[in-house]
PDB file of C-alpha atoms in Angstrom:
ATOM      1  CA  MET A   2     -22.748  -2.199  -3.497  1.00  0.00           C
ATOM      2  CA  ASN A   3     -23.852   0.742  -1.397  1.00  0.00           C
ATOM      3  CA  ILE A   4     -21.537   3.751  -1.484  1.00  0.00           C
ATOM      4  CA  LEU A   5     -21.437   6.679   0.923  1.00  0.00           C
ATOM      5  CA  VAL A   6     -20.168  10.009  -0.435  1.00  0.00           C
ATOM      6  CA  VAL A   7     -19.132  12.483   2.260  1.00  0.00           C
ATOM      7  CA  ASP A   8     -18.408  16.083   1.281  1.00  0.00           C
ATOM      8  CA  ASP A   9     -19.642  19.474   2.464  1.00  0.00           C
ATOM      9  CA  ASP A  10     -19.756  20.585  -1.196  1.00  0.00           C
ATOM     10  CA  TYR A  11     -23.391  19.846  -2.077  1.00  0.00           C
ATOM     11  CA  GLU A  12     -22.839  20.145  -5.831  1.00  0.00           C
ATOM     12  CA  LEU A  13     -19.943  17.682  -5.809  1.00  0.00           C
ATOM     13  CA  CYS A  14     -21.930  15.231  -3.663  1.00  0.00           C
ATOM     14  CA  THR A  15     -24.832  15.436  -6.075  1.00  0.00           C
ATOM     15  CA  MET A  16     -22.618  15.017  -9.146  1.00  0.00           C
ATOM     16  CA  LEU A  17     -20.780  12.003  -7.685  1.00  0.00           C
ATOM     17  CA  SER A  18     -24.024  10.413  -6.511  1.00  0.00           C
ATOM     18  CA  ARG A  19     -25.670  10.751  -9.918  1.00  0.00           C
ATOM     19  CA  TYR A  20     -22.596   9.467 -11.734  1.00  0.00           C
ATOM     20  CA  LEU A  21     -22.286   6.397  -9.507  1.00  0.00           C
ATOM     21  CA  GLU A  22     -26.032   5.721  -9.604  1.00  0.00           C
ATOM     22  CA  MET A  23     -25.842   5.870 -13.403  1.00  0.00           C
ATOM     23  CA  HIS A  24     -23.345   3.002 -13.169  1.00  0.00           C
ATOM     24  CA  GLY A  25     -25.622   0.868 -10.991  1.00  0.00           C
ATOM     25  CA  TYR A  26     -24.593   1.771  -7.466  1.00  0.00           C
ATOM     26  CA  THR A  27     -26.825   2.776  -4.569  1.00  0.00           C
ATOM     27  CA  VAL A  28     -25.429   6.006  -3.144  1.00  0.00           C
ATOM     28  CA  PHE A  29     -26.004   7.785   0.144  1.00  0.00           C
ATOM     29  CA  SER A  30     -24.558  11.235   0.739  1.00  0.00           C
ATOM     30  CA  ALA A  31     -23.599  13.190   3.829  1.00  0.00           C
ATOM     31  CA  SER A  32     -22.298  16.704   4.325  1.00  0.00           C
ATOM     32  CA  ASP A  33     -19.948  15.808   7.190  1.00  0.00           C
ATOM     33  CA  ALA A  34     -18.549  12.872   9.145  1.00  0.00           C
ATOM     34  CA  LEU A  35     -21.202  13.040  11.877  1.00  0.00           C
ATOM     35  CA  GLN A  36     -24.021  12.763   9.357  1.00  0.00           C
ATOM     36  CA  ALA A  37     -22.085   9.972   7.618  1.00  0.00           C
ATOM     37  CA  LEU A  38     -21.840   7.970  10.842  1.00  0.00           C
ATOM     38  CA  ASP A  39     -25.583   8.361  11.339  1.00  0.00           C
ATOM     39  CA  ILE A  40     -26.230   6.994   7.841  1.00  0.00           C
ATOM     40  CA  MET A  41     -23.823   4.106   8.413  1.00  0.00           C
ATOM     41  CA  GLU A  42     -25.699   3.171  11.597  1.00  0.00           C
ATOM     42  CA  ARG A  43     -28.860   2.698   9.513  1.00  0.00           C
ATOM     43  CA  HIS A  44     -27.625   1.430   6.126  1.00  0.00           C
ATOM     44  CA  PRO A  45     -24.980  -1.096   5.065  1.00  0.00           C
ATOM     45  CA  VAL A  46     -22.168   0.603   3.165  1.00  0.00           C
ATOM     46  CA  GLY A  47     -19.436  -1.143   1.181  1.00  0.00           C
ATOM     47  CA  LEU A  48     -17.352   1.897   0.248  1.00  0.00           C
ATOM     48  CA  VAL A  49     -16.872   5.406   1.602  1.00  0.00           C
ATOM     49  CA  ILE A  50     -15.692   8.261  -0.611  1.00  0.00           C
ATOM     50  CA  THR A  51     -14.868  11.183   1.663  1.00  0.00           C
ATOM     51  CA  ASP A  52     -13.428  14.635   1.311  1.00  0.00           C
ATOM     52  CA  TYR A  53     -10.374  15.528   3.362  1.00  0.00           C
ATOM     53  CA  LEU A  54     -11.410  19.002   4.502  1.00  0.00           C
ATOM     54  CA  MET A  55     -14.845  19.014   6.173  1.00  0.00           C
ATOM     55  CA  PRO A  56     -16.557  20.505   9.219  1.00  0.00           C
ATOM     56  CA  HIS A  57     -16.270  18.664  12.580  1.00  0.00           C
ATOM     57  CA  LEU A  58     -13.810  15.946  11.472  1.00  0.00           C
ATOM     58  CA  ASP A  59     -11.476  15.826   8.511  1.00  0.00           C
ATOM     59  CA  GLY A  60     -11.393  12.776   6.257  1.00  0.00           C
ATOM     60  CA  ILE A  61      -8.379  11.267   8.012  1.00  0.00           C
ATOM     61  CA  HIS A  62      -9.927  11.482  11.480  1.00  0.00           C
ATOM     62  CA  PHE A  63     -13.199  10.156  10.085  1.00  0.00           C
ATOM     63  CA  THR A  64     -11.348   7.183   8.577  1.00  0.00           C
ATOM     64  CA  GLU A  65      -9.536   6.616  11.857  1.00  0.00           C
ATOM     65  CA  MET A  66     -12.905   6.440  13.642  1.00  0.00           C
ATOM     66  CA  LEU A  67     -14.246   3.957  11.091  1.00  0.00           C
ATOM     67  CA  LYS A  68     -11.196   1.710  11.348  1.00  0.00           C
ATOM     68  CA  ALA A  69     -11.452   1.701  15.161  1.00  0.00           C
ATOM     69  CA  ASP A  70     -15.066   0.474  15.044  1.00  0.00           C
ATOM     70  CA  PRO A  71     -15.431  -3.289  14.414  1.00  0.00           C
ATOM     71  CA  ARG A  72     -18.672  -2.667  12.480  1.00  0.00           C
ATOM     72  CA  PHE A  73     -16.929  -0.440   9.942  1.00  0.00           C
ATOM     73  CA  GLN A  74     -13.250  -1.426  10.004  1.00  0.00           C
ATOM     74  CA  ASN A  75     -13.419  -3.494   6.799  1.00  0.00           C
ATOM     75  CA  ILE A  76     -15.040  -0.770   4.690  1.00  0.00           C
ATOM     76  CA  SER A  77     -12.715   0.690   2.056  1.00  0.00           C
ATOM     77  CA  VAL A  78     -12.215   4.449   2.170  1.00  0.00           C
ATOM     78  CA  LEU A  79     -11.255   6.656  -0.765  1.00  0.00           C
ATOM     79  CA  MET A  80     -10.372  10.235   0.173  1.00  0.00           C
ATOM     80  CA  MET A  81     -10.550  13.308  -2.064  1.00  0.00           C
ATOM     81  CA  THR A  82      -8.581  16.497  -1.617  1.00  0.00           C
ATOM     82  CA  ALA A  83      -7.912  19.711  -3.489  1.00  0.00           C
ATOM     83  CA  SER A  84      -4.601  20.061  -1.657  1.00  0.00           C
ATOM     84  CA  ASN A  85      -1.275  19.209  -3.296  1.00  0.00           C
ATOM     85  CA  ASP A  86       0.239  18.378   0.101  1.00  0.00           C
ATOM     86  CA  ALA A  87       1.679  14.831  -0.168  1.00  0.00           C
ATOM     87  CA  ASN A  88       1.669  14.655   3.633  1.00  0.00           C
ATOM     88  CA  ILE A  89      -2.155  14.419   3.576  1.00  0.00           C
ATOM     89  CA  SER A  90      -2.025  11.301   1.408  1.00  0.00           C
ATOM     90  CA  ASP A  91       0.720   9.748   3.562  1.00  0.00           C
ATOM     91  CA  ARG A  92      -1.174  10.445   6.798  1.00  0.00           C
ATOM     92  CA  GLY A  93      -4.336   9.037   5.245  1.00  0.00           C
ATOM     93  CA  LEU A  94      -2.614   5.810   4.252  1.00  0.00           C
ATOM     94  CA  ARG A  95      -1.263   5.359   7.782  1.00  0.00           C
ATOM     95  CA  LYS A  96      -4.794   5.771   9.202  1.00  0.00           C
ATOM     96  CA  GLY A  97      -6.526   3.417   6.761  1.00  0.00           C
ATOM     97  CA  VAL A  98      -7.382   5.436   3.642  1.00  0.00           C
ATOM     98  CA  ALA A  99      -6.986   3.114   0.634  1.00  0.00           C
ATOM     99  CA  ILE A 100      -6.131   5.924  -1.785  1.00  0.00           C
ATOM    100  CA  THR A 101      -6.269   9.714  -1.940  1.00  0.00           C
ATOM    101  CA  LEU A 102      -7.653  11.240  -5.128  1.00  0.00           C
ATOM    102  CA  GLN A 103      -6.781  14.716  -6.329  1.00  0.00           C
ATOM    103  CA  LYS A 104      -9.599  17.155  -7.111  1.00  0.00           C
ATOM    104  CA  PRO A 105     -10.828  17.816  -9.697  1.00  0.00           C
ATOM    105  CA  LEU A 106     -11.607  14.117  -9.934  1.00  0.00           C
ATOM    106  CA  ASP A 107     -10.959  11.968 -12.978  1.00  0.00           C
ATOM    107  CA  MET A 108     -14.351  10.241 -13.121  1.00  0.00           C
ATOM    108  CA  GLY A 109     -13.037   7.292 -15.141  1.00  0.00           C
ATOM    109  CA  GLN A 110     -10.332   6.663 -12.553  1.00  0.00           C
ATOM    110  CA  LEU A 111     -12.882   6.959  -9.755  1.00  0.00           C
ATOM    111  CA  LEU A 112     -15.184   4.428 -11.411  1.00  0.00           C
ATOM    112  CA  ASN A 113     -12.297   1.982 -11.875  1.00  0.00           C
ATOM    113  CA  LEU A 114     -11.374   2.299  -8.192  1.00  0.00           C
ATOM    114  CA  VAL A 115     -14.993   1.799  -7.133  1.00  0.00           C
ATOM    115  CA  ARG A 116     -15.203  -1.334  -9.274  1.00  0.00           C
ATOM    116  CA  PHE A 117     -11.909  -2.571  -7.802  1.00  0.00           C
ATOM    117  CA  ALA A 118     -13.301  -2.063  -4.279  1.00  0.00           C
ATOM    118  CA  GLU A 119     -16.268  -4.372  -4.931  1.00  0.00           C
TER     119      GLU A 119
END
């Protein structure tokens, strides 16, 4: 399965990409939603892992755009956030986010969710 990691934190993107690649996944990374959409136009993606707070579009608006596009509406979205605001998770669920993960990430939990999304 191809996974797209979207986060403006380069180090986190790199760490997540390496971890997922180590477990057999092909990973693309983008620093914002606009770059992510460009990648998705060119490569099939089965799962998106996106940050909530990013330049241009936040993770919820990005998810909303994906779910409105017939080409991407069936792709699962996991969202990450450093915020403790439960409203972010609730809003994400209403817009199509499968689950919101709290940063710092529990890598074992992330891997289990990725495997579940396959």
